[in-house]
XYZ file of N, CA and C in Angstrom:
585
model
N -8.110 15.420 -41.066
C -8.135 14.028 -41.448
C -8.937 13.249 -40.401
N -9.830 12.392 -40.881
C -10.650 11.583 -39.985
C -9.826 10.429 -39.420
N -9.985 10.184 -38.154
C -9.283 9.080 -37.497
C -10.288 7.963 -37.257
N -9.932 6.756 -37.696
C -10.817 5.615 -37.464
C -10.760 5.207 -36.003
N -11.896 4.754 -35.494
C -11.888 4.301 -34.092
C -10.898 3.158 -33.901
N -10.173 3.223 -32.802
C -9.164 2.213 -32.495
C -9.782 0.821 -32.386
N -11.029 0.731 -31.880
C -11.654 -0.577 -31.694
C -11.818 -1.310 -33.025
N -12.174 -0.584 -34.091
C -12.315 -1.233 -35.395
C -10.964 -1.699 -35.910
N -9.944 -0.862 -35.694
C -8.604 -1.235 -36.127
C -8.109 -2.482 -35.396
N -8.291 -2.511 -34.087
C -7.808 -3.646 -33.292
C -8.494 -4.951 -33.706
N -9.799 -4.891 -33.852
C -10.550 -6.093 -34.249
C -10.063 -6.588 -35.614
N -9.906 -5.670 -36.565
C -9.424 -6.029 -37.904
C -7.999 -6.578 -37.844
N -7.173 -5.983 -37.002
C -5.784 -6.459 -36.855
C -5.757 -7.886 -36.297
N -6.618 -8.144 -35.327
C -6.677 -9.487 -34.738
C -7.166 -10.494 -35.780
N -8.194 -10.129 -36.541
C -8.694 -11.039 -37.592
C -7.619 -11.315 -38.636
N -6.897 -10.284 -39.044
C -5.839 -10.464 -40.046
C -4.721 -11.353 -39.499
N -4.357 -11.121 -38.260
C -3.316 -11.947 -37.635
C -3.784 -13.391 -37.516
N -5.037 -13.581 -37.153
C -5.578 -14.941 -37.030
C -5.532 -15.654 -38.375
N -5.899 -14.965 -39.447
C -5.834 -15.583 -40.774
C -4.418 -16.062 -41.073
N -3.445 -15.226 -40.761
C -2.050 -15.595 -41.031
C -1.609 -16.796 -40.196
N -1.936 -16.777 -38.913
C -1.533 -17.875 -38.028
C -2.269 -19.161 -38.409
N -3.583 -19.076 -38.680
C -4.342 -20.255 -39.092
C -3.779 -20.828 -40.385
N -3.421 -19.962 -41.327
C -2.888 -20.431 -42.607
C -1.555 -21.157 -42.420
N -0.749 -20.671 -41.489
C 0.555 -21.286 -41.242
C 0.464 -22.572 -40.432
N -0.376 -22.572 -39.402
C -0.354 -23.661 -38.423
C -1.581 -24.552 -38.429
N -2.669 -24.082 -39.026
C -3.917 -24.818 -38.936
C -4.664 -24.420 -37.681
N -5.909 -24.789 -37.626
C -6.768 -24.355 -36.530
C -6.358 -24.965 -35.187
N -6.139 -26.252 -35.165
C -5.834 -26.927 -33.898
C -4.523 -26.453 -33.288
N -3.506 -26.287 -34.116
C -2.187 -25.918 -33.600
C -2.060 -24.429 -33.284
N -2.907 -23.605 -33.872
C -2.833 -22.157 -33.643
C -3.218 -21.828 -32.209
N -2.444 -20.969 -31.600
C -2.706 -20.564 -30.219
C -3.086 -19.079 -30.195
N -3.952 -18.747 -29.275
C -4.363 -17.354 -29.132
C -3.145 -16.481 -28.842
N -2.196 -16.989 -28.071
C -0.983 -16.214 -27.761
C -0.214 -15.870 -29.034
N -0.203 -16.770 -30.016
C 0.471 -16.490 -31.292
C -0.285 -15.437 -32.099
N -1.604 -15.506 -32.029
C -2.430 -14.544 -32.765
C -2.233 -13.137 -32.206
N -2.268 -13.005 -30.876
C -2.108 -11.669 -30.292
C -0.696 -11.142 -30.497
N 0.285 -12.022 -30.463
C 1.662 -11.582 -30.723
C 1.777 -11.060 -32.152
N 1.168 -11.766 -33.104
C 1.196 -11.338 -34.502
C 0.459 -10.008 -34.679
N -0.645 -9.835 -33.941
C -1.443 -8.606 -34.052
C -0.828 -7.446 -33.268
N 0.092 -7.767 -32.360
C 0.714 -6.721 -31.550
C -0.215 -6.148 -30.495
N -1.067 -7.035 -29.958
C -1.989 -6.602 -28.897
C -1.825 -7.519 -27.689
N -2.322 -7.065 -26.560
C -2.283 -7.883 -25.340
C -3.353 -8.972 -25.423
N -3.111 -10.073 -24.723
C -4.072 -11.171 -24.744
C -5.431 -10.722 -24.214
N -5.443 -9.841 -23.237
C -6.704 -9.313 -22.723
C -7.481 -8.558 -23.795
N -6.766 -7.896 -24.683
C -7.420 -7.169 -25.783
C -8.142 -8.148 -26.702
N -7.532 -9.292 -26.958
C -8.179 -10.319 -27.780
C -9.556 -10.647 -27.211
N -9.620 -10.863 -25.900
C -10.865 -11.292 -25.260
C -11.917 -10.183 -25.201
N -11.514 -8.938 -25.424
C -12.504 -7.864 -25.547
C -13.347 -8.045 -26.810
N -12.743 -8.634 -27.835
C -13.418 -8.783 -29.124
C -13.922 -10.198 -29.383
N -13.191 -11.171 -28.875
C -13.510 -12.570 -29.170
C -13.398 -13.391 -27.882
N -14.514 -13.964 -27.424
C -14.455 -14.743 -26.184
C -13.694 -16.058 -26.321
N -13.468 -16.516 -27.567
C -12.792 -17.799 -27.769
C -12.249 -17.880 -29.187
N -11.479 -18.917 -29.426
C -10.982 -19.173 -30.782
C -12.147 -19.488 -31.717
N -13.164 -20.171 -31.195
C -14.349 -20.484 -31.995
C -15.046 -19.210 -32.451
N -15.173 -18.233 -31.556
C -15.824 -16.976 -31.939
C -15.007 -16.238 -32.997
N -13.710 -16.424 -32.969
C -12.839 -15.838 -33.987
C -13.107 -16.482 -35.353
N -13.252 -17.791 -35.366
C -13.575 -18.496 -36.614
C -14.946 -18.045 -37.125
N -15.886 -17.859 -36.219
C -17.210 -17.377 -36.627
C -17.123 -15.981 -37.232
N -16.281 -15.121 -36.677
C -16.103 -13.774 -37.233
C -15.484 -13.843 -38.623
N -14.523 -14.745 -38.808
C -13.932 -14.935 -40.144
C -14.985 -15.441 -41.127
N -15.844 -16.346 -40.674
C -16.909 -16.863 -41.527
C -17.861 -15.744 -41.925
N -18.230 -14.921 -40.977
C -19.130 -13.812 -41.257
C -18.512 -12.866 -42.285
N -17.245 -12.575 -42.124
C -16.525 -11.702 -43.056
C -16.459 -12.322 -44.451
N -16.080 -13.591 -44.515
C -15.929 -14.263 -45.812
C -17.270 -14.435 -46.510
N -18.247 -14.965 -45.807
C -19.543 -15.205 -46.437
C -20.213 -13.894 -46.836
N -20.024 -12.848 -46.042
C -20.567 -11.536 -46.403
C -19.953 -11.009 -47.688
N -18.633 -11.138 -47.815
C -17.946 -10.671 -49.028
C -18.384 -11.469 -50.250
N -18.541 -12.774 -50.087
C -18.952 -13.619 -51.211
C -20.380 -13.281 -51.631
N -21.275 -13.105 -50.671
C -22.662 -12.769 -51.005
C -22.737 -11.414 -51.707
N -21.987 -10.429 -51.238
C -21.960 -9.122 -51.901
C -21.488 -9.260 -53.347
N -20.497 -10.126 -53.568
C -19.989 -10.353 -54.929
C -21.052 -10.992 -55.810
N -21.794 -11.955 -55.263
C -22.855 -12.606 -56.039
C -23.927 -11.606 -56.436
N -24.336 -10.782 -55.495
C -25.380 -9.798 -55.776
C -24.936 -8.831 -56.868
N -23.725 -8.348 -56.769
C -23.217 -7.411 -57.771
C -23.106 -8.071 -59.144
N -22.682 -9.326 -59.169
C -22.482 -10.025 -60.445
C -23.788 -10.375 -61.134
N -24.868 -10.483 -60.372
C -26.138 -10.922 -60.954
C -26.883 -9.799 -61.670
N -26.372 -8.595 -61.567
C -27.057 -7.433 -62.150
C -26.574 -7.177 -63.581
N -27.522 -6.829 -64.446
C -27.176 -6.336 -65.774
C -26.842 -7.385 -66.825
N -27.173 -8.617 -66.596
C -26.919 -9.659 -67.596
C -28.200 -9.930 -68.360
N -28.083 -10.212 -69.651
C -29.260 -10.372 -70.513
C -30.007 -11.673 -70.253
N -29.277 -12.747 -70.026
C -29.939 -14.043 -69.868
C -29.614 -14.637 -68.505
N -30.422 -15.611 -68.140
C -30.206 -16.307 -66.878
C -28.887 -17.071 -66.920
N -28.558 -17.658 -68.053
C -27.288 -18.386 -68.188
C -26.109 -17.450 -67.944
N -26.190 -16.218 -68.446
C -25.119 -15.246 -68.219
C -25.041 -14.851 -66.749
N -26.209 -14.712 -66.121
C -26.230 -14.373 -64.691
C -25.597 -15.498 -63.867
N -25.943 -16.735 -64.200
C -25.357 -17.880 -63.486
C -23.838 -17.881 -63.623
N -23.356 -17.715 -64.835
C -21.904 -17.729 -65.044
C -21.232 -16.590 -64.289
N -21.817 -15.397 -64.371
C -21.228 -14.246 -63.683
C -21.180 -14.472 -62.173
N -22.231 -15.056 -61.636
C -22.265 -15.301 -60.195
C -21.252 -16.371 -59.782
N -21.123 -17.410 -60.571
C -20.149 -18.456 -60.245
C -18.732 -17.890 -60.323
N -18.472 -17.102 -61.343
C -17.143 -16.464 -61.453
C -16.878 -15.553 -60.251
N -17.897 -14.796 -59.844
C -17.745 -13.901 -58.693
C -17.497 -14.700 -57.414
N -18.185 -15.821 -57.263
C -17.996 -16.660 -56.078
C -16.564 -17.195 -56.020
N -16.043 -17.639 -57.158
C -14.659 -18.122 -57.199
C -13.679 -16.995 -56.873
N -13.909 -15.814 -57.456
C -13.011 -14.689 -57.194
C -13.026 -14.303 -55.711
N -14.213 -14.240 -55.127
C -14.312 -13.906 -53.708
C -13.736 -15.033 -52.851
N -13.992 -16.289 -53.244
C -13.442 -17.428 -52.511
C -11.929 -17.444 -52.526
N -11.359 -17.005 -53.645
C -9.889 -16.939 -53.742
C -9.341 -15.961 -52.703
N -10.105 -14.927 -52.398
C -9.670 -13.957 -51.392
C -9.595 -14.536 -49.989
N -10.225 -15.697 -49.793
C -10.213 -16.346 -48.479
C -9.606 -17.743 -48.558
N -8.838 -17.999 -49.607
C -8.290 -19.350 -49.762
C -7.324 -19.712 -48.643
N -6.756 -18.706 -47.977
C -5.844 -18.985 -46.868
C -6.560 -19.623 -45.676
N -7.840 -19.353 -45.514
C -8.575 -19.901 -44.366
C -9.798 -20.706 -44.794
N -9.886 -21.035 -46.060
C -11.076 -21.727 -46.562
C -11.320 -23.054 -45.828
N -10.292 -23.833 -45.629
C -10.466 -25.123 -44.945
C -10.936 -24.910 -43.507
N -10.442 -23.860 -42.868
C -10.851 -23.572 -41.494
C -12.315 -23.157 -41.460
N -12.733 -22.367 -42.430
C -14.136 -21.971 -42.487
C -15.029 -23.184 -42.710
N -14.565 -24.131 -43.509
C -15.349 -25.341 -43.738
C -15.478 -26.170 -42.457
N -14.464 -26.082 -41.596
C -14.502 -26.809 -40.326
C -15.331 -26.078 -39.285
N -15.697 -24.844 -39.553
C -16.395 -24.017 -38.571
C -17.634 -24.654 -38.003
N -18.382 -25.347 -38.844
C -19.615 -25.976 -38.376
C -19.336 -26.991 -37.274
N -18.182 -27.627 -37.310
C -17.827 -28.620 -36.293
C -17.395 -27.962 -34.981
N -17.079 -26.676 -35.030
C -16.574 -25.997 -33.845
C -17.666 -25.416 -32.961
N -18.752 -24.997 -33.575
C -19.772 -24.317 -32.795
C -20.482 -25.303 -31.875
N -20.948 -24.774 -30.752
C -21.588 -25.630 -29.746
C -22.803 -26.350 -30.314
N -23.602 -25.630 -31.071
C -24.766 -26.227 -31.731
C -24.591 -26.021 -33.229
N -24.263 -27.067 -33.978
C -23.996 -26.917 -35.408
C -25.098 -26.196 -36.184
N -26.343 -26.303 -35.722
C -27.433 -25.602 -36.412
C -27.214 -24.084 -36.367
N -26.437 -23.604 -35.387
C -26.149 -22.170 -35.310
C -25.377 -21.672 -36.524
N -24.627 -22.547 -37.155
C -23.853 -22.164 -38.336
C -24.785 -21.755 -39.481
N -26.025 -22.208 -39.409
C -27.017 -21.903 -40.433
C -27.205 -20.399 -40.623
N -26.970 -19.616 -39.586
C -27.189 -18.170 -39.707
C -26.283 -17.546 -40.770
N -25.152 -18.187 -41.053
C -24.264 -17.677 -42.098
C -24.773 -18.032 -43.487
N -25.571 -19.076 -43.559
C -26.054 -19.546 -44.855
C -27.426 -18.996 -45.216
N -28.186 -18.528 -44.235
C -29.536 -18.033 -44.516
C -29.566 -16.914 -45.550
N -28.662 -15.936 -45.502
C -28.702 -14.901 -46.546
C -28.475 -15.471 -47.948
N -27.620 -16.501 -48.059
C -27.423 -17.162 -49.359
C -28.707 -17.861 -49.781
N -29.332 -18.573 -48.833
C -30.580 -19.275 -49.147
C -31.626 -18.301 -49.671
N -31.782 -17.173 -48.996
C -32.788 -16.194 -49.404
C -32.480 -15.624 -50.788
N -31.242 -15.201 -50.985
C -30.860 -14.602 -52.268
C -30.980 -15.610 -53.405
N -30.444 -16.817 -53.200
C -30.456 -17.815 -54.273
C -31.852 -18.377 -54.528
N -32.682 -18.478 -53.491
C -34.057 -18.927 -53.698
C -34.795 -17.932 -54.591
N -34.628 -16.654 -54.317
C -35.262 -15.628 -55.161
C -34.688 -15.664 -56.580
N -33.408 -15.892 -56.683
C -32.745 -15.999 -57.988
C -33.339 -17.153 -58.800
N -33.544 -18.286 -58.152
C -34.148 -19.448 -58.823
C -35.589 -19.132 -59.222
N -36.339 -18.523 -58.323
C -37.739 -18.178 -58.639
C -37.821 -17.252 -59.845
N -36.911 -16.287 -59.919
C -36.901 -15.365 -61.061
C -36.645 -16.115 -62.363
N -35.717 -17.059 -62.328
C -35.426 -17.847 -63.524
C -36.594 -18.714 -63.941
N -37.295 -19.262 -62.957
C -38.475 -20.075 -63.263
C -39.583 -19.195 -63.837
N -39.792 -18.010 -63.252
C -40.833 -17.095 -63.730
C -40.536 -16.614 -65.155
N -39.258 -16.472 -65.475
C -38.867 -16.036 -66.821
C -38.910 -17.185 -67.828
N -39.163 -18.384 -67.347
C -39.227 -19.538 -68.233
C -37.871 -20.060 -68.674
N -36.808 -19.662 -67.972
C -35.456 -20.089 -68.355
C -34.969 -21.291 -67.557
N -35.631 -21.592 -66.439
C -35.235 -22.741 -65.629
C -36.296 -23.826 -65.711
N -35.856 -25.037 -65.427
C -36.775 -26.175 -65.394
C -37.947 -25.862 -64.458
N -39.182 -26.016 -64.902
C -40.335 -25.665 -64.068
C -40.561 -26.614 -62.892
N -39.952 -27.777 -62.919
C -40.178 -28.760 -61.848
C -39.271 -28.542 -60.635
N -38.392 -27.549 -60.674
C -37.451 -27.328 -59.574
C -38.163 -26.836 -58.315
N -37.648 -27.261 -57.174
C -38.066 -26.711 -55.896
C -37.086 -25.569 -55.593
N -37.559 -24.317 -55.544
C -36.630 -23.183 -55.404
C -35.728 -23.252 -54.171
N -36.282 -23.653 -53.026
C -35.478 -23.688 -51.800
C -34.386 -24.753 -51.876
N -34.759 -25.961 -52.293
C -33.757 -27.042 -52.394
C -32.739 -26.726 -53.483
N -33.207 -26.191 -54.585
C -32.306 -25.854 -55.687
C -31.305 -24.786 -55.252
N -31.784 -23.799 -54.501
C -30.893 -22.752 -54.006
C -29.798 -23.346 -53.118
N -30.174 -24.247 -52.206
C -29.187 -24.856 -51.316
C -28.211 -25.722 -52.103
N -28.718 -26.487 -53.065
C -27.837 -27.331 -53.883
C -26.892 -26.492 -54.733
N -27.371 -25.371 -55.226
C -26.515 -24.456 -55.993
C -25.386 -23.941 -55.108
N -25.744 -23.508 -53.901
C -24.732 -23.025 -52.960
C -23.713 -24.117 -52.652
N -24.192 -25.307 -52.305
C -23.295 -26.401 -51.929
C -22.391 -26.821 -53.079
N -22.938 -26.862 -54.286
C -22.150 -27.258 -55.458
C -21.013 -26.279 -55.708
N -21.342 -24.992 -55.738
C -20.316 -23.981 -56.018
C -19.315 -23.922 -54.864
N -19.799 -24.013 -53.638
C -18.908 -23.986 -52.481
C -17.934 -25.169 -52.506
N -18.444 -26.350 -52.851
C -17.575 -27.531 -52.935
C -16.553 -27.377 -54.056
N -16.963 -26.781 -55.166
C -16.028 -26.577 -56.284
C -14.924 -25.592 -55.897
N -15.290 -24.544 -55.162
C -14.301 -23.571 -54.687
C -13.330 -24.249 -53.729
N -13.859 -25.054 -52.832
C -13.030 -25.830 -51.909
C -12.054 -26.724 -52.662
N -12.596 -27.464 -53.604
C -11.790 -28.389 -54.391
C -10.660 -27.638 -55.097
N -10.997 -26.484 -55.653
C -10.033 -25.691 -56.404
C -8.929 -25.128 -55.508
N -9.316 -24.368 -54.492
C -8.331 -23.607 -53.723
C -7.732 -24.359 -52.542
N -8.467 -25.306 -51.970
C -7.946 -26.032 -50.815
C -7.208 -27.296 -51.231
N -7.810 -28.069 -52.139
C -7.248 -29.376 -52.462
C -6.409 -29.418 -53.732
N -6.622 -28.477 -54.646
C -5.864 -28.479 -55.904
C -5.398 -27.081 -56.294
N -4.688 -26.399 -55.401
C -4.265 -25.026 -55.712
C -3.274 -24.948 -56.873
N -2.682 -26.079 -57.232
C -1.720 -26.085 -58.334
C -2.404 -26.094 -59.696
N -3.689 -26.383 -59.734
C -4.405 -26.449 -61.008
C -4.983 -25.088 -61.380
N -5.268 -24.927 -62.654
C -5.792 -23.678 -63.187
C -7.230 -23.447 -62.686
N -7.474 -22.386 -61.914
C -8.826 -22.123 -61.402
C -9.860 -21.952 -62.516
N -9.429 -21.454 -63.666
C -10.379 -21.251 -64.766
C -11.016 -22.567 -65.202
N -10.291 -23.657 -65.113
C -10.867 -24.958 -65.470
C -11.975 -25.338 -64.481
N -11.760 -25.075 -63.199
C -12.794 -25.339 -62.208
C -14.020 -24.468 -62.461
N -13.783 -23.203 -62.794
C -14.892 -22.284 -63.072
C -15.702 -22.785 -64.254
N -15.028 -23.101 -65.361
C -15.727 -23.541 -66.571
C -16.521 -24.824 -66.338
N -15.915 -25.774 -65.646
C -16.622 -27.032 -65.382
C -17.805 -26.825 -64.435
N -17.648 -25.945 -63.451
C -18.749 -25.663 -62.529
C -19.885 -24.952 -63.253
N -19.552 -23.971 -64.071
C -20.571 -23.252 -64.851
C -21.332 -24.231 -65.740
N -20.611 -25.061 -66.462
C -21.259 -26.025 -67.353
C -22.161 -26.983 -66.598
N -21.684 -27.498 -65.496
C -22.457 -28.443 -64.693
C -23.747 -27.803 -64.187
N -23.632 -26.602 -63.615
C -24.794 -25.932 -63.051
C -25.791 -25.542 -64.142
N -25.294 -25.037 -65.253
C -26.196 -24.648 -66.337
C -26.942 -25.857 -66.894
N -26.243 -26.976 -67.059
C -26.921 -28.183 -67.551
C -27.965 -28.673 -66.563
N -27.698 -28.516 -65.279
C -28.641 -28.983 -64.258
C -29.881 -28.101 -64.151
N -29.729 -26.806 -64.366
C -30.820 -25.883 -64.068
C -31.572 -25.339 -65.281
N -30.864 -25.100 -66.374
C -31.503 -24.409 -67.492
C -32.503 -25.307 -68.207
N -33.579 -24.672 -68.612
C -34.635 -25.390 -69.333
C -34.095 -25.851 -70.676
N -34.420 -27.092 -71.033
C -33.925 -27.649 -72.300
C -34.919 -27.404 -73.397
């Protein structure tokens, strides 16, 4: 039987513990001592992986945004029309976002935590690249409005869906997520699809 390296396990354990503590207490009230106690590691072990609480939030952002981007890429394959691809991707984004609803508000605050807010852009660049190409493909196929700017449209698409996910899981968790999905799909399709 293969044994996983302890370092990967410890880092994952610390991230999981941090998610739990952040979800219970919020970012400001959460203490590193509580996170390490929950993870069952020494405080020195925490600092081997994360130099600060901010770096921990950045690691959570990297994990969450990576999972969401992977979901978008997988969902965009094999659909007949651009409208179907858009819907599939929005549904995938909501499903992946639901997996991080416990720390979604903290991830949204991440940009305020980093020393230089422009550094947070590194988490969004892969989305910009993927969605810009996605928009260009739709324009080339004649399914999207020809007057769109692919780069700006890609960023607006990301921001719109991200805000809808936030609204759904952070601010209105008592409401039916399917309603948020349907309204987001309709809004985005009306904005982008060629009439």
